[in-house]
Every structure is written in structure tokens, then in C-alpha cells.
Amino acid sequence: MKLKISILFALGAAVLLAHHGTGVSYDASKAYSVKATVTEFRYANPHPQIFFDVKDDKGNVVHWSGEIAPNPAQLVQIGWGRKRSEAALTPGTEVTLTIAPSFAGTPVGLIQKIVNAAGEVVLGAVALPGPAPAPEKKE
Amino acid sequence: MRNRFAIFTGTALLFSSLALAQGGRGGILAANPANANKPYDKHDLSGIWTRNGTPAGYGGGGTCRDCGDRGYSNDVPPMTPLGQKMFDANKPSYGRNLGSPDANAHPEEHIGRRRAVPPANGTDPYQYCNPEGVTRALIYPDPLEMNVLPDKIMQQFEWTYVLRTIWTDGRKLPEDADQLRWWGYSTGHWDGDTFVVDSNGFDERTWIDHFGYPHSTDMKLQERYKRTAYDVMELSMTVTDPKIYTRPWISQTKKFRKLDTKDGIKTADGWGGLMEDLCAPADEVEQFNKRVRDPAGGVIH
């Protein structure tokens, strides 16, 4: 099991840039963890999405949207097929999310990690927006 | 099996940290030392090939350590006035963020690699799931399969699960194709140990790479493939498009790693072969754009 989690983490972390180029929208330097309640999960292309509620400092509920960088074709290779993923993230599920928020300041983020109430990592450590490609060497 | 997983995990972890540090130039090497003495046919390009830096070609991110980066080339020829106009109109979402300290810290990179904007504010054709086009698809790190038939080679790309045909039956390219194609018209032949592909007739709405370099309908593309080891294939491309670039533009040499056709890529329940990695269906993509992509860029519907 530990091995499997390691693989999930490794693969998740390897996803530097989403297919859709959305990594540029999120500020990884301001990533933080927060408790949330899942309201909807969509295992879909081009990227799975998670919608969730978070209580702010004053106890108000804020509705958030989250992007998960690995897409279904990638998740299914590491053991997170549709059935298992949807079962793990049914509406009402309490989770702790690590979120890289949008630069725009909207309640949208790139989800870097999902941990359930039992402390298990769901979908692996799912994404980190990477830096731009380094310059090429002259050939 | 346990050893395989352990090697896989360690390599992938190593790749992760390297890739983060090097922006997609980390990970494993194209050639697996275990295959160093394996015989191979230099004229056999069949099989699944990937530029990705993880053992199973898991994608979306960086290339392997010596496979080249995700751009066509940083050595960009001077553009014509039309080329510059088209370049300026393209707003990519890859590279360093436009105007960021990170972008300003790398003047050695062509501006095309330092002008990324959120997709909500961009013009990348594949934000709408339009075809990537040949050069961009070949540069993408996810695997492609070369299916060699008697009269053609079919390239199938995992990302978008699309097929491209390279005819090897001796036909000539159309001189003035009436119907331009997203994937152009392509013919291939062997020149010694190099498989040479010439193409024309391209729809100009594709980009050369994800940094938004343009081309016109007059673009002529030559690809030169060479198998240099049992598990390594090299590719060099030349874009000739005098409407856009003042001289032919030669790509950085890209390397591909060979994956086992049946076991190189597998779902967790054991189905081997290319994944079906699609930008579809359209309504789900639109929903993603409206509910996540656009708000992330400050655009609220």
C-alpha cells in the first residue's frame, strides 16, 4: 500500500503542466491546505473538476471550483478509474485540500492534494504548476 | 514485479524533482542502459515512442532528460511583417507568465517563451480542442505509435487519439491543394538510414508549438527520423515558410524513447496500448471552461 501511494505521489507530482495550459492561472507559491466539503466531482475531460464548500474566517460558506491536472487517461493508469474516483469524492465527503489559488483572486484553484477523513490521499498528489521550459542548448 | 515498481517509483520521484527544477528537462534518459546491446533494425520505426520523462510515458508534463524541451526551437528566425503580426496576435498559455519577474529574468529566451497568459485570456487553438497540427503534436511529450504498413506509416498520437497518414507509396505531394488540412499532406521515403517526411497543404490555424509561433498555408515541413539505438528515435524538423520566417527554421533535435507496445502503457486493470486521451465531448469541455478555466483567469460567466 505504501508503495502504491508512493507511485501515485510520484506520478501526480510529475504532472507539471496541464494539457489545457491552465497551470499559468494558478499561484503555486501561495498554496495552502484547507478543510472542505465536496459538493460535486466530475471525472471528465479535459480535466476532472471538484466543486466544494469552504468556511471563511467569519464562518461564511464560500463555493469553490478546483481543477485536477491529471486527466482520466492518466488517472486510470495509476489506479484511479472513474468508479473508484467518484466513490471517493461523493457529495458531502469531508476532505482536506491543498490548493494553489488563482492569480485572479477568484475562488478557483489547482488542487494539489486531496486527503480524506481517514488520512488517505485521494487521486495522488495531483498537480503542481511547473516553471517554464528552460532555454535550449545550442546544437 | 516489486523491483519494477521500486525502480519506477524512484525514477519517477527523481524525475519529479528534476523536472520541477529544470522545467521539463528532467527525468530519465531516452536510452535505457539495459537495452544497450539489443539488436535493432534501423529501418524499423514501428512501435510506441514517447518523449515523456516517466518510465510509462505518463504525460502532460516534462520530457525526458535528453529528449529536448516542449518548444520547437529557441533559435527563432527573424519574422516577416506578416509573421510578426500573426505572432503578436497569438496569446499562448505556456511558458513564463507575461510580465512576471520570472519572465524578465530570462532575456536569453525568445519572447515567445515569456508571454504566457491564462487560457481565459488566450487564443490557443487547442483551448477549443482544435487539432494540434503536426509539429506541435510531435513535440508533445505523450506517446505516439508508429504503425508501419506496406504503403504508409500511420502515426497515432495518444493526446487527442488522432491519426496522421504518411504515404510511402511513391506519390507526389499536391502542388496546390484545394483542401487545406489540419495535418497537411505527407509523403515519406528512406534516405539511407533516415526516414524523410515532406509535407505541405497545411491549414494555418495550427501553431508550430505551444508558444504560439505561427505558420502560413505555404509552410513546407520536412521531418527527418533516425533510429539511433534499440530504444531511441531522433527527429529533426525544418519549417520553410518565407511568408512568415526570413529563413528556414530548424528544430531542436528531439528524442523519443521506445515503449513496449503491449506493456509499456497500461491501465491499472491491465489494458495495454495507447490511452484514449481526448478533448471531448464538447459540452463537457465547455463546462470545464466556464466553471473552472475562465474563472481561474478572472473571467466570470
Coordinates of C-alpha atoms in Angstrom, one line a residue:
Chain A
M1 CA 0.0 0.0 0.0
K2 CA 2.8 2.4 0.9
L3 CA 4.4 1.5 -2.4
K4 CA 1.2 2.3 -4.3
I5 CA 0.9 5.7 -2.6
S6 CA 4.5 6.5 -3.5
I7 CA 3.7 5.7 -7.1
L8 CA 0.7 7.9 -7.0
F9 CA 2.6 10.7 -5.5
A10 CA 5.4 10.4 -8.0
L11 CA 3.1 10.4 -10.9
G12 CA 1.0 13.1 -9.6
A13 CA 3.9 15.4 -9.0
A14 CA 5.3 14.7 -12.4
V15 CA 2.3 16.4 -14.0
L16 CA 3.8 19.8 -14.3
L17 CA 1.6 21.4 -16.9
A18 CA -2.0 20.6 -17.6
H19 CA -3.0 19.6 -21.1
H20 CA -5.0 22.7 -21.3
G21 CA -2.3 25.1 -20.3
T22 CA -4.2 26.2 -17.2
G23 CA -1.1 26.0 -14.9
V24 CA -0.4 29.6 -15.8
S25 CA -3.6 30.7 -14.0
Y26 CA -2.5 29.5 -10.5
D27 CA -0.1 30.7 -8.0
A28 CA 1.8 27.7 -6.6
S29 CA 3.8 29.9 -4.3
K30 CA 0.6 30.7 -2.3
A31 CA -0.6 27.1 -2.0
Y32 CA -2.3 26.2 1.3
S33 CA -4.4 23.5 2.9
V34 CA -8.0 23.8 4.0
K35 CA -10.9 21.6 5.1
A36 CA -13.7 21.4 2.6
T37 CA -16.9 19.6 1.8
V38 CA -17.3 18.1 -1.7
T39 CA -20.4 19.3 -3.4
E40 CA -19.7 17.9 -6.9
F41 CA -17.0 15.9 -8.6
R42 CA -16.8 15.5 -12.4
Y43 CA -14.5 12.8 -13.8
A44 CA -14.2 14.4 -17.2
N45 CA -12.1 15.7 -20.0
P46 CA -10.1 17.9 -20.4
H47 CA -9.5 17.8 -16.6
P48 CA -11.5 16.4 -13.7
Q49 CA -13.1 19.1 -11.6
I50 CA -14.0 19.2 -8.0
F51 CA -16.5 21.7 -6.5
F52 CA -16.5 22.2 -2.8
D53 CA -17.5 24.5 0.1
V54 CA -15.1 26.1 2.4
K55 CA -15.9 28.2 5.5
D56 CA -14.1 31.5 5.6
D57 CA -12.8 33.3 8.7
K58 CA -16.3 34.6 9.6
G59 CA -18.0 31.2 9.2
N60 CA -19.5 32.1 5.8
V61 CA -19.6 29.3 3.2
V62 CA -17.7 30.0 0.1
H63 CA -18.3 27.9 -3.0
W64 CA -15.0 26.9 -4.8
S65 CA -14.1 25.2 -8.0
G66 CA -11.0 23.2 -8.4
E67 CA -9.1 21.7 -11.3
I68 CA -7.3 18.4 -11.2
A69 CA -4.4 18.3 -13.6
P70 CA -4.1 14.6 -14.5
N71 CA -6.9 13.7 -16.9
P72 CA -8.9 10.5 -16.9
A73 CA -6.5 8.8 -19.3
Q74 CA -3.7 9.5 -16.9
L75 CA -5.6 8.7 -13.7
V76 CA -6.7 5.3 -15.0
Q77 CA -3.1 4.3 -15.4
I78 CA -2.4 4.8 -11.7
G79 CA -5.4 3.1 -10.3
W80 CA -7.9 6.0 -10.1
G81 CA -10.6 5.0 -12.6
R82 CA -13.9 6.6 -12.8
K83 CA -15.7 4.3 -10.3
R84 CA -13.1 4.5 -7.6
S85 CA -12.6 8.2 -8.0
E86 CA -16.3 9.0 -7.9
A87 CA -16.9 6.8 -5.0
A88 CA -14.1 8.6 -3.1
L89 CA -15.4 12.0 -3.8
T90 CA -19.2 11.8 -3.4
P91 CA -21.1 15.0 -2.5
G92 CA -20.8 15.6 1.3
T93 CA -17.4 14.0 1.6
E94 CA -15.1 15.8 4.1
V95 CA -11.7 16.4 2.7
T96 CA -8.5 18.4 3.3
L97 CA -7.4 20.1 0.1
T98 CA -4.1 21.7 -0.8
I99 CA -5.0 24.5 -3.2
A100 CA -2.9 26.7 -5.5
P101 CA -5.3 29.6 -5.8
S102 CA -5.9 31.6 -9.0
F103 CA -3.8 34.7 -9.6
A104 CA -7.1 36.4 -10.4
G105 CA -8.3 36.1 -6.7
T106 CA -11.4 34.1 -7.7
P107 CA -12.5 31.1 -5.7
V108 CA -10.8 28.7 -8.1
G109 CA -7.7 26.7 -7.6
L110 CA -5.5 24.0 -8.9
I111 CA -5.9 21.1 -6.5
Q112 CA -2.5 19.7 -5.5
K113 CA -3.6 17.2 -2.9
I114 CA -6.8 15.6 -1.6
V115 CA -6.8 13.8 1.8
N116 CA -9.9 12.1 3.1
A117 CA -11.1 11.9 6.7
A118 CA -9.2 8.7 7.2
G119 CA -6.0 10.5 6.2
E120 CA -5.7 8.7 2.8
V121 CA -4.5 10.5 -0.3
V122 CA -7.2 10.5 -3.0
L123 CA -6.0 10.7 -6.6
G124 CA -2.4 11.1 -5.5
A125 CA -0.7 14.5 -5.1
V126 CA -2.4 15.6 -8.1
A127 CA -0.7 18.7 -9.6
L128 CA 1.9 21.4 -9.3
P129 CA 2.1 24.0 -12.0
G130 CA 5.7 23.9 -13.2
P131 CA 8.1 26.6 -14.3
A132 CA 8.5 27.4 -17.9
P133 CA 10.8 25.3 -20.0
A134 CA 14.5 26.1 -19.7
P135 CA 16.2 27.6 -22.7
E136 CA 17.5 25.1 -25.2
K137 CA 21.1 24.3 -25.6
K138 CA 22.6 25.3 -28.9
E139 CA 23.1 22.3 -31.1
Chain B
M1 CA 7.4 -7.1 -10.1
R2 CA 8.2 -5.5 -6.8
N3 CA 11.6 -4.4 -8.1
R4 CA 10.0 -2.9 -11.2
F5 CA 7.7 -0.8 -9.1
A6 CA 10.5 0.2 -6.9
I7 CA 12.6 1.3 -9.8
F8 CA 9.6 3.0 -11.3
T9 CA 8.8 4.9 -8.1
G10 CA 12.3 6.0 -7.5
T11 CA 12.8 7.1 -11.1
A12 CA 9.6 9.0 -11.1
L13 CA 10.3 10.7 -7.9
L14 CA 13.7 11.7 -9.2
F15 CA 12.1 12.9 -12.4
S16 CA 9.6 14.9 -10.4
S17 CA 12.2 16.9 -8.6
L18 CA 14.4 17.3 -11.6
A19 CA 11.5 18.3 -13.8
L20 CA 10.4 20.9 -11.3
A21 CA 13.9 22.3 -11.2
Q22 CA 14.5 22.1 -14.9
G23 CA 11.2 22.8 -16.4
G24 CA 10.6 19.6 -18.2
R25 CA 14.1 18.7 -18.9
G26 CA 14.5 16.2 -16.1
G27 CA 13.6 12.6 -15.7
I28 CA 15.1 9.5 -17.3
L29 CA 17.3 9.3 -20.3
A30 CA 15.9 8.3 -23.7
A31 CA 18.1 5.2 -23.9
N32 CA 17.7 2.5 -21.3
P33 CA 21.2 1.1 -20.4
A34 CA 19.7 -2.3 -20.2
N35 CA 19.0 -2.2 -23.9
A36 CA 22.4 -1.0 -24.9
N37 CA 23.4 -4.3 -26.7
K38 CA 20.0 -5.2 -28.1
P39 CA 20.0 -5.6 -31.9
Y40 CA 17.6 -3.4 -33.9
D41 CA 16.7 -2.7 -37.4
K42 CA 17.5 0.9 -38.3
H43 CA 14.7 0.9 -40.9
D44 CA 12.0 -0.2 -38.4
L45 CA 10.3 2.7 -36.8
S46 CA 7.2 0.8 -35.7
G47 CA 6.0 0.8 -32.1
I48 CA 5.2 3.2 -29.3
W49 CA 7.5 6.1 -28.8
T50 CA 7.4 8.8 -26.1
R51 CA 9.3 11.9 -25.2
N52 CA 7.9 11.9 -21.7
G53 CA 10.3 11.7 -18.7
T54 CA 8.5 9.0 -16.8
P55 CA 9.0 5.3 -17.4
A56 CA 5.5 4.6 -18.7
G57 CA 5.3 7.7 -20.7
Y58 CA 2.8 9.3 -18.3
G59 CA 2.1 12.6 -19.7
G60 CA 1.1 16.2 -19.6
G61 CA 4.4 17.4 -18.3
G62 CA 8.0 17.3 -19.0
T63 CA 10.1 15.5 -21.5
C64 CA 12.9 13.0 -20.7
R65 CA 16.3 14.4 -19.7
D66 CA 17.8 14.4 -23.2
C67 CA 14.6 14.4 -25.3
G68 CA 14.6 18.1 -25.9
D69 CA 12.1 20.6 -24.5
R70 CA 8.5 21.3 -25.4
G71 CA 9.2 24.0 -27.8
Y72 CA 10.2 23.8 -31.5
S73 CA 13.4 25.8 -31.0
N74 CA 14.5 28.9 -29.1
D75 CA 16.6 29.9 -32.1
V76 CA 13.8 31.7 -33.9
P77 CA 14.5 33.3 -37.3
P78 CA 13.6 36.9 -37.9
M79 CA 9.9 37.2 -38.9
T80 CA 8.5 39.0 -41.8
P81 CA 6.0 41.8 -41.1
L82 CA 3.1 39.3 -41.7
G83 CA 4.8 36.8 -39.5
Q84 CA 5.3 39.3 -36.7
K85 CA 1.7 40.3 -37.0
M86 CA 0.5 36.7 -36.7
F87 CA 2.9 36.0 -33.8
D88 CA 1.7 39.1 -31.9
A89 CA -2.0 38.0 -32.4
N90 CA -1.3 34.6 -30.8
K91 CA -1.7 34.6 -27.0
P92 CA -0.3 31.3 -25.6
S93 CA -0.8 29.9 -22.2
Y94 CA 2.6 28.1 -21.9
G95 CA 6.0 29.4 -21.0
R96 CA 6.8 32.0 -18.4
N97 CA 4.0 34.3 -17.3
L98 CA 3.9 37.6 -19.3
G99 CA 5.4 40.4 -17.4
S100 CA 6.4 38.3 -14.4
P101 CA 9.7 38.6 -12.6
D102 CA 10.4 35.1 -13.9
A103 CA 9.9 36.2 -17.5
N104 CA 12.0 39.3 -17.0
A105 CA 14.8 37.2 -15.5
H106 CA 15.3 35.2 -18.7
P107 CA 16.1 37.6 -21.6
E108 CA 18.1 34.8 -23.3
E109 CA 14.8 33.2 -24.1
H110 CA 12.9 34.3 -27.2
I111 CA 9.9 36.4 -26.1
G112 CA 7.6 33.7 -27.4
R113 CA 8.6 31.7 -24.3
R114 CA 7.9 34.5 -21.9
R115 CA 4.4 35.7 -22.7
A116 CA 2.0 33.2 -21.2
V117 CA -1.5 34.4 -20.2
P118 CA -4.3 32.5 -18.5
P119 CA -6.2 30.4 -21.1
A120 CA -9.3 32.6 -20.3
N121 CA -7.4 35.5 -22.0
G122 CA -5.6 33.4 -24.6
T123 CA -6.0 32.3 -28.1
D124 CA -4.6 28.8 -28.1
P125 CA -6.5 26.8 -30.7
Y126 CA -6.5 23.8 -28.6
Q127 CA -8.3 25.6 -25.8
Y128 CA -11.2 24.8 -28.1
C129 CA -9.9 21.3 -28.8
N130 CA -9.0 22.1 -32.3
P131 CA -6.2 19.9 -33.8
E132 CA -2.7 20.5 -32.7
G133 CA -1.1 20.0 -36.1
V134 CA 2.0 18.0 -36.9
T135 CA 4.9 19.9 -35.3
R136 CA 3.1 20.6 -32.1
A137 CA 1.8 17.0 -31.8
L138 CA 5.3 15.6 -32.4
I139 CA 6.7 17.9 -29.7
Y140 CA 4.1 16.9 -27.1
P141 CA 5.6 14.6 -24.5
D142 CA 2.8 12.0 -24.6
P143 CA 3.4 8.8 -26.6
L144 CA 2.7 8.3 -30.3
E145 CA 2.5 5.0 -32.1
M146 CA 4.1 4.4 -35.5
N147 CA 2.1 1.8 -37.4
V148 CA 4.1 0.7 -40.4
L149 CA 2.0 -0.6 -43.3
P150 CA 3.1 -1.5 -46.9
D151 CA 2.1 1.8 -48.4
K152 CA 2.0 4.2 -45.5
I153 CA 3.0 4.9 -41.9
M154 CA 0.2 5.8 -39.6
Q155 CA 1.2 8.0 -36.7
Q156 CA -1.3 7.8 -33.8
F157 CA -1.0 10.4 -31.1
E158 CA -2.2 9.5 -27.6
W159 CA -3.2 13.0 -26.7
T160 CA -6.3 13.6 -28.9
Y161 CA -6.0 10.0 -30.1
V162 CA -5.7 11.2 -33.6
L163 CA -4.2 9.5 -36.7
R164 CA -1.9 11.1 -39.3
T165 CA -1.0 9.4 -42.6
I166 CA 2.4 9.5 -44.1
W167 CA 2.2 7.9 -47.6
T168 CA 5.2 5.8 -48.7
D169 CA 3.7 4.5 -52.0
G170 CA 5.7 6.9 -54.1
R171 CA 3.1 9.5 -54.7
K172 CA 4.0 13.2 -55.0
L173 CA 2.7 15.9 -52.8
P174 CA -0.1 18.1 -54.2
E175 CA 1.3 21.2 -55.8
D176 CA -1.6 23.4 -54.9
A177 CA -4.0 21.5 -52.7
D178 CA -7.6 22.7 -52.9
Q179 CA -8.5 21.4 -49.5
L180 CA -6.0 22.5 -46.8
R181 CA -5.6 20.1 -43.9
W182 CA -5.0 20.5 -40.2
W183 CA -2.5 17.7 -40.6
G184 CA -1.3 18.6 -44.1
Y185 CA -0.4 16.1 -46.9
S186 CA 2.6 13.9 -46.2
T187 CA 4.9 11.6 -48.1
G188 CA 7.8 9.6 -46.8
H189 CA 10.9 7.8 -48.1
W190 CA 14.2 6.4 -46.9
D191 CA 17.4 8.4 -47.5
G192 CA 20.0 5.9 -46.2
D193 CA 19.1 5.3 -42.6
T194 CA 17.0 8.4 -42.3
F195 CA 13.2 8.4 -42.9
V196 CA 12.4 11.7 -44.5
V197 CA 8.9 13.1 -44.5
D198 CA 7.8 16.0 -46.6
S199 CA 4.5 17.8 -46.0
N200 CA 2.5 20.7 -47.3
G201 CA -1.0 21.9 -47.7
F202 CA -1.5 23.0 -44.1
D203 CA -4.3 24.9 -42.5
E204 CA -2.7 27.9 -41.0
R205 CA -4.7 27.9 -37.8
T206 CA -2.4 25.5 -36.1
W207 CA 0.7 26.7 -34.2
I208 CA 4.2 25.5 -34.7
D209 CA 4.4 24.8 -30.9
H210 CA 2.6 25.7 -27.8
F211 CA 4.4 29.1 -27.6
G212 CA 2.2 30.4 -30.4
Y213 CA 4.7 30.6 -33.3
P214 CA 2.6 30.9 -36.5
H215 CA 2.9 29.5 -39.9
S216 CA 1.1 30.2 -43.2
T217 CA -0.7 27.9 -45.7
D218 CA 2.6 28.0 -47.7
M219 CA 4.5 26.2 -45.0
K220 CA 6.6 23.2 -46.1
L221 CA 7.7 20.9 -43.4
Q222 CA 10.4 18.3 -43.5
E223 CA 10.8 15.7 -40.8
R224 CA 13.9 13.5 -40.5
Y225 CA 13.6 10.4 -38.3
K226 CA 16.6 8.3 -37.4
R227 CA 16.6 5.3 -35.1
T228 CA 19.9 5.6 -33.3
A229 CA 19.6 2.8 -30.7
Y230 CA 17.2 -0.1 -29.9
D231 CA 15.1 2.3 -27.9
V232 CA 15.9 5.7 -29.3
M233 CA 14.5 7.6 -32.3
E234 CA 15.7 11.1 -33.2
L235 CA 13.7 13.7 -35.1
S236 CA 14.8 16.9 -36.6
M237 CA 12.3 19.2 -38.4
T238 CA 12.7 22.1 -40.8
V239 CA 9.9 24.6 -41.4
T240 CA 10.3 26.6 -44.7
D241 CA 7.7 29.3 -44.8
P242 CA 9.1 32.6 -46.4
K243 CA 5.8 34.4 -45.8
I244 CA 6.4 34.1 -42.1
Y245 CA 10.1 33.4 -41.4
T246 CA 13.0 35.0 -43.3
R247 CA 15.0 31.8 -43.4
P248 CA 14.2 28.1 -42.9
W249 CA 13.7 27.2 -39.2
I250 CA 15.4 24.1 -38.0
S251 CA 14.0 22.5 -34.8
Q252 CA 15.9 21.4 -31.8
T253 CA 16.6 17.7 -32.2
K254 CA 14.0 15.7 -30.3
K255 CA 14.5 12.2 -29.0
F256 CA 11.8 9.6 -28.4
R257 CA 12.0 6.6 -26.1
K258 CA 10.6 3.3 -27.2
L259 CA 7.9 1.7 -25.0
D260 CA 6.8 -1.9 -25.1
T261 CA 3.8 -1.9 -27.4
K262 CA 1.7 -4.2 -25.1
D263 CA 3.1 -3.4 -21.6
G264 CA 4.6 0.0 -21.9
I265 CA 1.4 1.7 -21.2
K266 CA -1.4 0.1 -19.2
T267 CA -4.5 0.9 -17.3
A268 CA -4.5 -0.2 -13.7
D269 CA -6.6 -3.1 -14.6
G270 CA -4.2 -4.3 -17.3
W271 CA -5.4 -3.0 -20.7
G272 CA -2.2 -2.2 -22.6
G273 CA -1.6 0.2 -25.5
L274 CA -2.2 3.9 -26.1
M275 CA -4.7 5.5 -23.8
E276 CA -7.7 7.2 -25.3
D277 CA -6.9 10.7 -24.2
L278 CA -9.4 13.0 -25.8
C279 CA -10.5 16.6 -25.6
A280 CA -14.2 15.6 -25.7
P281 CA -17.1 15.7 -25.5
A282 CA -17.6 19.3 -26.5
D283 CA -20.2 20.1 -23.9
E284 CA -18.1 18.8 -21.0
V285 CA -15.1 20.8 -22.3
E286 CA -17.3 23.9 -22.5
Q287 CA -18.5 23.2 -18.9
F288 CA -14.9 23.0 -17.7
N289 CA -14.0 26.2 -19.4
K290 CA -17.0 28.1 -18.0
R291 CA -16.8 26.7 -14.4
V292 CA -13.1 26.4 -13.9
R293 CA -10.8 27.6 -16.7
D294 CA -12.3 31.0 -17.2
P295 CA -13.0 32.0 -13.5
A296 CA -9.3 31.0 -12.8
G297 CA -8.4 33.7 -15.3
G298 CA -10.8 36.2 -13.8
V299 CA -13.5 35.8 -16.4
I300 CA -16.8 35.1 -14.8
H301 CA -19.7 33.9 -16.9

